[in-house]
C-alpha cells in the first residue's frame, strides 16, 4: 500500500514525520517490546530529528526500547560534517535518553568493505537472523536525490543488483566517494517505509519515480516496493509540484 501526503510546507513535513515516528515507536514497543528504525541521512530529516528531541515528543518515545540504525552512511569519520551519524547524533541522539548500546553506528573508521561486513553482523545479531533471513525494520526513513537515488543506491551503482548481502560498500562514481548502504531487499522488508522529500529540486525525480516507466537502474528509488509493508511519501508542496495532485476537499 502506497500513500502520498503533501504537506503545506517543510515544517509541516517535519512535524508529520516526527508524529509518524512516535506513533510507530509506541506501537512497536508495546507490541514487540522494541522499535527498530533505520534513519535516513542527508539534510532533509534533520528538522524531523530535532522535533523528536523536543521535550513534548521525546517523552512519548520509549527510548530504552528503541534501536537506531542507518539506511546508509558516507565513508567518512563519524565526526566528519558529511557523516549521517554525526547529523543524527547532534540533532537527536545526544538529546534523548537512548541507551548507547541501542545506537548501531556504521563503523566508518574501518575499511569500507569491513565496515559493511561488521554492520551486517550487527544486523544479524540484533535481529537474530537465520542464514537466509532478512531483517524487518519497524520503520525505514528514506530520502531521494534529484537523480532519484535513495539511501546510497545511486543510478548505475553496483548495489542495485545485490541479491545476497544485507549491506554493501561501493564506490559511487559521480561522487568519487565510497558509500555503505542497506541493500534493496532489506529496504523492501520493512513494515513501514517513509520517504521524506522537500524542495523543488526533487520534484522531477519524484514525478519520474512515481509516474515514469520502471527503470530502476536510472531511477533507483523505484526499487523501493515494500514486500510486506506500507510505503508513505511525505512531500512538501515544492517536492510534489509536478505531481498535480488534486487537493482533498475539506
Ligand atoms: C545520504 C542519504 C541520501 C539522501 C538523499 C537526499 O546519505 O545522502 O541517505 O539518500 O536521503 O541524498 O538528501 P538531502 O535530504 O540532503 O536532499
mmCIF file of C-alpha atoms and ligand atoms in Angstrom:
data_model
loop_
_atom_site.group_PDB
_atom_site.id
_atom_site.type_symbol
_atom_site.label_atom_id
_atom_site.label_comp_id
_atom_site.label_asym_id
_atom_site.label_seq_id
_atom_site.Cartn_x
_atom_site.Cartn_y
_atom_site.Cartn_z
ATOM 1 C CA UNK A 1 0.000 0.000 0.000
ATOM 2 C CA UNK A 2 1.407 3.374 -1.052
ATOM 3 C CA UNK A 3 0.188 6.629 0.416
ATOM 4 C CA UNK A 4 1.160 10.148 -0.624
ATOM 5 C CA UNK A 5 0.754 13.063 1.754
ATOM 6 C CA UNK A 6 1.505 16.578 0.555
ATOM 7 C CA UNK A 7 2.428 18.948 3.381
ATOM 8 C CA UNK A 8 1.863 22.719 3.023
ATOM 9 C CA UNK A 9 5.477 23.477 3.962
ATOM 10 C CA UNK A 10 8.744 21.915 5.163
ATOM 11 C CA UNK A 11 7.998 22.460 8.852
ATOM 12 C CA UNK A 12 4.730 20.573 8.492
ATOM 13 C CA UNK A 13 6.658 17.776 6.753
ATOM 14 C CA UNK A 14 8.996 17.574 9.749
ATOM 15 C CA UNK A 15 6.100 17.577 12.223
ATOM 16 C CA UNK A 16 4.271 14.801 10.333
ATOM 17 C CA UNK A 17 7.457 12.718 10.059
ATOM 18 C CA UNK A 18 8.121 13.062 13.776
ATOM 19 C CA UNK A 19 4.500 12.185 14.615
ATOM 20 C CA UNK A 20 4.743 9.031 12.463
ATOM 21 C CA UNK A 21 7.989 8.058 14.223
ATOM 22 C CA UNK A 22 6.328 8.476 17.660
ATOM 23 C CA UNK A 23 3.243 6.521 16.561
ATOM 24 C CA UNK A 24 5.274 3.597 15.234
ATOM 25 C CA UNK A 25 7.721 3.616 18.155
ATOM 26 C CA UNK A 26 4.918 3.352 20.709
ATOM 27 C CA UNK A 27 3.011 0.723 18.689
ATOM 28 C CA UNK A 28 6.067 -1.474 18.048
ATOM 29 C CA UNK A 29 7.448 -1.166 21.570
ATOM 30 C CA UNK A 30 4.150 -2.214 23.138
ATOM 31 C CA UNK A 31 3.520 -4.984 20.581
ATOM 32 C CA UNK A 32 7.041 -6.429 20.286
ATOM 33 C CA UNK A 33 8.974 -4.966 23.185
ATOM 34 C CA UNK A 34 11.169 -2.841 20.928
ATOM 35 C CA UNK A 35 11.186 -0.448 17.950
ATOM 36 C CA UNK A 36 13.780 -0.881 15.205
ATOM 37 C CA UNK A 37 14.310 2.053 12.856
ATOM 38 C CA UNK A 38 16.811 2.853 10.106
ATOM 39 C CA UNK A 39 17.401 6.594 9.901
ATOM 40 C CA UNK A 40 17.868 8.424 6.638
ATOM 41 C CA UNK A 41 20.910 10.563 6.060
ATOM 42 C CA UNK A 42 21.328 13.742 4.076
ATOM 43 C CA UNK A 43 19.987 17.064 5.304
ATOM 44 C CA UNK A 44 16.192 16.816 4.985
ATOM 45 C CA UNK A 45 15.470 14.643 8.040
ATOM 46 C CA UNK A 46 17.447 16.885 10.431
ATOM 47 C CA UNK A 47 14.371 19.035 11.092
ATOM 48 C CA UNK A 48 12.323 15.946 11.969
ATOM 49 C CA UNK A 49 15.050 14.614 14.291
ATOM 50 C CA UNK A 50 15.171 17.979 16.082
ATOM 51 C CA UNK A 51 11.418 17.779 16.672
ATOM 52 C CA UNK A 52 11.776 14.247 18.077
ATOM 53 C CA UNK A 53 14.286 15.652 20.559
ATOM 54 C CA UNK A 54 11.796 18.300 21.710
ATOM 55 C CA UNK A 55 10.627 17.506 25.252
ATOM 56 C CA UNK A 56 6.915 17.180 24.351
ATOM 57 C CA UNK A 57 7.716 14.431 21.843
ATOM 58 C CA UNK A 58 10.758 12.737 23.272
ATOM 59 C CA UNK A 59 8.952 11.885 26.493
ATOM 60 C CA UNK A 60 6.370 9.951 24.428
ATOM 61 C CA UNK A 61 9.044 7.658 22.964
ATOM 62 C CA UNK A 62 10.184 4.560 24.931
ATOM 63 C CA UNK A 63 13.890 5.243 24.248
ATOM 64 C CA UNK A 64 15.268 2.232 26.187
ATOM 65 C CA UNK A 65 13.359 0.052 23.700
ATOM 66 C CA UNK A 66 14.394 1.956 20.557
ATOM 67 C CA UNK A 67 17.150 0.538 18.322
ATOM 68 C CA UNK A 68 18.606 3.082 15.894
ATOM 69 C CA UNK A 69 20.308 2.040 12.672
ATOM 70 C CA UNK A 70 21.143 3.891 9.451
ATOM 71 C CA UNK A 71 19.949 3.150 5.942
ATOM 72 C CA UNK A 72 23.290 4.285 4.622
ATOM 73 C CA UNK A 73 26.460 6.130 5.530
ATOM 74 C CA UNK A 74 29.198 8.063 3.893
ATOM 75 C CA UNK A 75 32.678 6.540 4.327
ATOM 76 C CA UNK A 76 33.959 9.428 6.421
ATOM 77 C CA UNK A 77 34.869 9.597 10.134
ATOM 78 C CA UNK A 78 31.852 9.821 12.448
ATOM 79 C CA UNK A 79 32.786 13.358 13.487
ATOM 80 C CA UNK A 80 33.041 14.495 9.845
ATOM 81 C CA UNK A 81 30.484 17.145 8.715
ATOM 82 C CA UNK A 82 29.335 14.740 5.970
ATOM 83 C CA UNK A 83 28.623 11.903 8.418
ATOM 84 C CA UNK A 84 24.981 10.782 8.666
ATOM 85 C CA UNK A 85 25.749 9.519 12.168
ATOM 86 C CA UNK A 86 27.086 12.949 13.183
ATOM 87 C CA UNK A 87 23.942 14.699 11.908
ATOM 88 C CA UNK A 88 21.684 12.361 13.914
ATOM 89 C CA UNK A 89 23.968 12.483 16.958
ATOM 90 C CA UNK A 90 23.834 16.283 17.107
ATOM 91 C CA UNK A 91 20.134 16.711 16.261
ATOM 92 C CA UNK A 92 18.717 13.753 18.223
ATOM 93 C CA UNK A 93 20.898 11.109 19.903
ATOM 94 C CA UNK A 94 22.810 13.473 22.205
ATOM 95 C CA UNK A 95 19.493 14.989 23.369
ATOM 96 C CA UNK A 96 17.443 11.885 24.244
ATOM 97 C CA UNK A 97 17.832 9.078 26.830
ATOM 98 C CA UNK A 98 18.559 6.263 24.369
ATOM 99 C CA UNK A 99 20.996 3.637 25.696
ATOM 100 C CA UNK A 100 24.206 3.940 23.658
ATOM 101 C CA UNK A 101 24.215 0.175 23.071
ATOM 102 C CA UNK A 102 20.982 0.716 21.106
ATOM 103 C CA UNK A 103 22.691 3.077 18.657
ATOM 104 C CA UNK A 104 24.118 0.883 15.899
ATOM 105 C CA UNK A 105 26.539 3.200 14.134
ATOM 106 C CA UNK A 106 28.256 2.072 10.949
ATOM 107 C CA UNK A 107 31.948 1.906 11.840
ATOM 108 C CA UNK A 108 33.292 4.083 9.065
ATOM 109 C CA UNK A 109 36.710 4.231 10.698
ATOM 110 C CA UNK A 110 37.158 0.764 9.207
ATOM 111 C CA UNK A 111 37.872 -0.030 5.555
ATOM 112 C CA UNK A 112 34.516 0.225 3.668
ATOM 113 C CA UNK A 113 34.026 -3.493 2.997
ATOM 114 C CA UNK A 114 34.976 -4.355 6.570
ATOM 115 C CA UNK A 115 32.605 -1.691 7.903
ATOM 116 C CA UNK A 116 29.794 -3.101 5.734
ATOM 117 C CA UNK A 117 30.518 -6.653 6.900
ATOM 118 C CA UNK A 118 30.600 -5.552 10.543
ATOM 119 C CA UNK A 119 27.281 -3.716 10.127
ATOM 120 C CA UNK A 120 25.776 -6.835 8.545
ATOM 121 C CA UNK A 121 26.961 -8.887 11.530
ATOM 122 C CA UNK A 122 25.286 -6.386 13.839
ATOM 123 C CA UNK A 123 22.018 -6.680 11.902
ATOM 124 C CA UNK A 124 22.176 -10.476 12.072
ATOM 125 C CA UNK A 125 22.812 -10.344 15.813
ATOM 126 C CA UNK A 126 20.254 -7.715 16.803
ATOM 127 C CA UNK A 127 17.528 -9.209 14.580
ATOM 128 C CA UNK A 128 18.630 -12.753 15.486
ATOM 129 C CA UNK A 129 18.534 -13.740 11.813
ATOM 130 C CA UNK A 130 18.859 -17.242 10.432
ATOM 131 C CA UNK A 131 21.166 -17.728 7.432
ATOM 132 C CA UNK A 132 18.841 -16.537 4.635
ATOM 133 C CA UNK A 133 16.550 -14.342 6.702
ATOM 134 C CA UNK A 134 16.187 -10.593 6.131
ATOM 135 C CA UNK A 135 15.826 -8.039 8.953
ATOM 136 C CA UNK A 136 12.365 -6.492 9.096
ATOM 137 C CA UNK A 137 12.655 -2.944 10.418
ATOM 138 C CA UNK A 138 9.579 -1.429 12.016
ATOM 139 C CA UNK A 139 10.409 1.783 10.170
ATOM 140 C CA UNK A 140 12.853 2.828 7.478
ATOM 141 C CA UNK A 141 13.186 6.533 6.715
ATOM 142 C CA UNK A 142 14.456 7.400 3.252
ATOM 143 C CA UNK A 143 15.271 10.461 1.226
ATOM 144 C CA UNK A 144 15.622 10.878 -2.510
ATOM 145 C CA UNK A 145 18.228 12.742 -4.501
ATOM 146 C CA UNK A 146 17.493 14.895 -7.538
ATOM 147 C CA UNK A 147 18.982 11.966 -9.511
ATOM 148 C CA UNK A 148 16.392 9.630 -7.892
ATOM 149 C CA UNK A 149 18.946 7.823 -5.729
ATOM 150 C CA UNK A 150 17.808 6.636 -2.325
ATOM 151 C CA UNK A 151 19.889 5.531 0.645
ATOM 152 C CA UNK A 152 23.208 5.108 -1.167
ATOM 153 C CA UNK A 153 21.717 3.304 -4.167
ATOM 154 C CA UNK A 154 22.754 5.573 -6.999
ATOM 155 C CA UNK A 155 21.962 5.291 -10.708
ATOM 156 C CA UNK A 156 24.148 2.582 -12.227
ATOM 157 C CA UNK A 157 25.784 1.656 -8.909
ATOM 158 C CA UNK A 158 26.804 -1.912 -8.080
ATOM 159 C CA UNK A 159 24.438 -2.192 -5.108
ATOM 160 C CA UNK A 160 21.320 -2.032 -7.270
ATOM 161 C CA UNK A 161 21.681 -5.678 -8.208
ATOM 162 C CA UNK A 162 22.817 -7.067 -4.856
ATOM 163 C CA UNK A 163 20.666 -10.080 -4.005
ATOM 164 C CA UNK A 164 22.575 -11.884 -1.223
ATOM 165 C CA UNK A 165 24.136 -9.441 1.191
ATOM 166 C CA UNK A 166 22.246 -7.210 3.638
ATOM 167 C CA UNK A 167 24.794 -4.389 3.478
ATOM 168 C CA UNK A 168 27.258 -3.401 0.786
ATOM 169 C CA UNK A 169 30.045 -0.875 0.335
ATOM 170 C CA UNK A 170 30.549 0.546 -3.117
ATOM 171 C CA UNK A 171 32.306 3.414 -4.840
ATOM 172 C CA UNK A 172 29.818 5.943 -6.191
ATOM 173 C CA UNK A 173 31.479 7.236 -9.360
ATOM 174 C CA UNK A 174 29.561 10.514 -9.577
ATOM 175 C CA UNK A 175 30.614 11.385 -6.015
ATOM 176 C CA UNK A 176 34.056 9.842 -6.355
ATOM 177 C CA UNK A 177 33.396 8.526 -2.876
ATOM 178 C CA UNK A 178 32.650 5.262 -1.115
ATOM 179 C CA UNK A 179 29.269 4.688 0.479
ATOM 180 C CA UNK A 180 27.790 1.939 2.655
ATOM 181 C CA UNK A 181 24.125 1.068 2.197
ATOM 182 C CA UNK A 182 21.388 -1.368 3.086
ATOM 183 C CA UNK A 183 20.515 -3.366 0.006
ATOM 184 C CA UNK A 184 17.163 -3.182 -1.826
ATOM 185 C CA UNK A 185 15.980 -6.497 -0.357
ATOM 186 C CA UNK A 186 16.486 -5.203 3.189
ATOM 187 C CA UNK A 187 14.917 -1.841 2.409
ATOM 188 C CA UNK A 188 11.863 -3.643 0.990
ATOM 189 C CA UNK A 189 11.431 -5.862 4.053
ATOM 190 C CA UNK A 190 10.390 -3.010 6.382
ATOM 191 C CA UNK A 191 6.947 -2.922 7.976
ATOM 192 C CA UNK A 192 6.727 0.801 7.212
ATOM 193 C CA UNK A 193 8.835 2.878 4.830
ATOM 194 C CA UNK A 194 8.582 6.663 4.784
ATOM 195 C CA UNK A 195 10.173 8.926 2.194
ATOM 196 C CA UNK A 196 10.778 12.470 3.485
ATOM 197 C CA UNK A 197 11.121 14.788 0.486
ATOM 198 C CA UNK A 198 11.346 18.554 0.441
ATOM 199 C CA UNK A 199 12.144 21.125 -2.213
ATOM 200 C CA UNK A 200 11.660 21.977 -5.842
ATOM 201 C CA UNK A 201 14.925 20.294 -6.795
ATOM 202 C CA UNK A 202 13.351 16.899 -6.002
ATOM 203 C CA UNK A 203 10.081 17.476 -7.924
ATOM 204 C CA UNK A 204 11.287 15.998 -11.234
ATOM 205 C CA UNK A 205 12.759 12.917 -9.538
ATOM 206 C CA UNK A 206 9.547 12.402 -7.541
ATOM 207 C CA UNK A 207 7.432 12.594 -10.672
ATOM 208 C CA UNK A 208 9.653 10.231 -12.670
ATOM 209 C CA UNK A 209 9.866 7.709 -9.838
ATOM 210 C CA UNK A 210 6.130 7.729 -9.274
ATOM 211 C CA UNK A 211 4.748 8.276 -12.773
ATOM 212 C CA UNK A 212 7.572 7.328 -15.137
ATOM 213 C CA UNK A 213 8.380 3.977 -16.727
ATOM 214 C CA UNK A 214 10.040 1.422 -14.436
ATOM 215 C CA UNK A 215 13.758 1.979 -14.940
ATOM 216 C CA UNK A 216 15.406 1.285 -11.565
ATOM 217 C CA UNK A 217 18.948 1.419 -12.942
ATOM 218 C CA UNK A 218 18.299 5.063 -13.827
ATOM 219 C CA UNK A 219 15.779 5.715 -11.030
ATOM 220 C CA UNK A 220 16.891 3.626 -8.026
ATOM 221 C CA UNK A 221 14.117 4.936 -5.740
ATOM 222 C CA UNK A 222 11.738 2.878 -7.917
ATOM 223 C CA UNK A 223 13.303 -0.206 -6.332
ATOM 224 C CA UNK A 224 11.500 0.682 -3.087
ATOM 225 C CA UNK A 225 8.431 -1.560 -3.213
ATOM 226 C CA UNK A 226 7.836 -2.934 0.268
ATOM 227 C CA UNK A 227 7.252 -6.689 0.055
ATOM 228 C CA UNK A 228 5.021 -6.943 3.115
ATOM 229 C CA UNK A 229 4.829 -3.399 4.370
ATOM 230 C CA UNK A 230 3.403 0.016 3.665
ATOM 231 C CA UNK A 231 5.002 2.972 1.924
ATOM 232 C CA UNK A 232 4.327 6.613 2.709
ATOM 233 C CA UNK A 233 5.632 9.500 0.626
ATOM 234 C CA UNK A 234 5.715 12.634 2.805
ATOM 235 C CA UNK A 235 6.277 15.529 0.417
ATOM 236 C CA UNK A 236 6.146 19.241 0.817
ATOM 237 C CA UNK A 237 4.307 21.198 -1.870
ATOM 238 C CA UNK A 238 7.510 22.039 -3.719
ATOM 239 C CA UNK A 239 8.596 18.405 -3.976
ATOM 240 C CA UNK A 240 5.066 17.439 -5.086
ATOM 241 C CA UNK A 241 4.721 20.331 -7.532
ATOM 242 C CA UNK A 242 4.963 18.150 -10.669
ATOM 243 C CA UNK A 243 2.509 15.504 -9.470
ATOM 244 C CA UNK A 244 -0.552 17.714 -9.990
ATOM 245 C CA UNK A 245 -2.331 16.097 -7.068
ATOM 246 C CA UNK A 246 -5.830 17.489 -6.582
ATOM 247 C CA UNK A 247 -6.259 18.891 -3.048
ATOM 248 C CA UNK A 248 -8.708 16.908 -0.915
ATOM 249 C CA UNK A 249 -11.876 18.965 -0.293
ATOM 250 C CA UNK A 250 -12.140 19.756 3.473
HETATM 251 C C1 LIG B 1 22.598 10.300 2.119
HETATM 252 C C2 LIG B 1 21.187 9.825 2.108
HETATM 253 C C3 LIG B 1 20.576 10.094 0.779
HETATM 254 C C4 LIG B 1 19.689 11.287 0.996
HETATM 255 C C5 LIG B 1 19.375 11.979 -0.302
HETATM 256 C C6 LIG B 1 18.629 13.287 -0.055
HETATM 257 O O1 LIG B 1 23.419 9.699 2.824
HETATM 258 O O2 LIG B 1 22.841 11.310 1.464
HETATM 259 O O3 LIG B 1 20.874 8.742 2.684
HETATM 260 O O4 LIG B 1 19.866 9.034 0.216
HETATM 261 O O5 LIG B 1 18.488 10.860 1.641
HETATM 262 O O6 LIG B 1 20.619 12.255 -0.934
HETATM 263 O O7 LIG B 1 19.493 14.129 0.670
HETATM 264 P P1 LIG B 1 19.009 15.576 1.165
HETATM 265 O O8 LIG B 1 17.981 15.328 2.202
HETATM 266 O O9 LIG B 1 20.266 16.203 1.708
HETATM 267 O O10 LIG B 1 18.464 16.275 -0.049
#
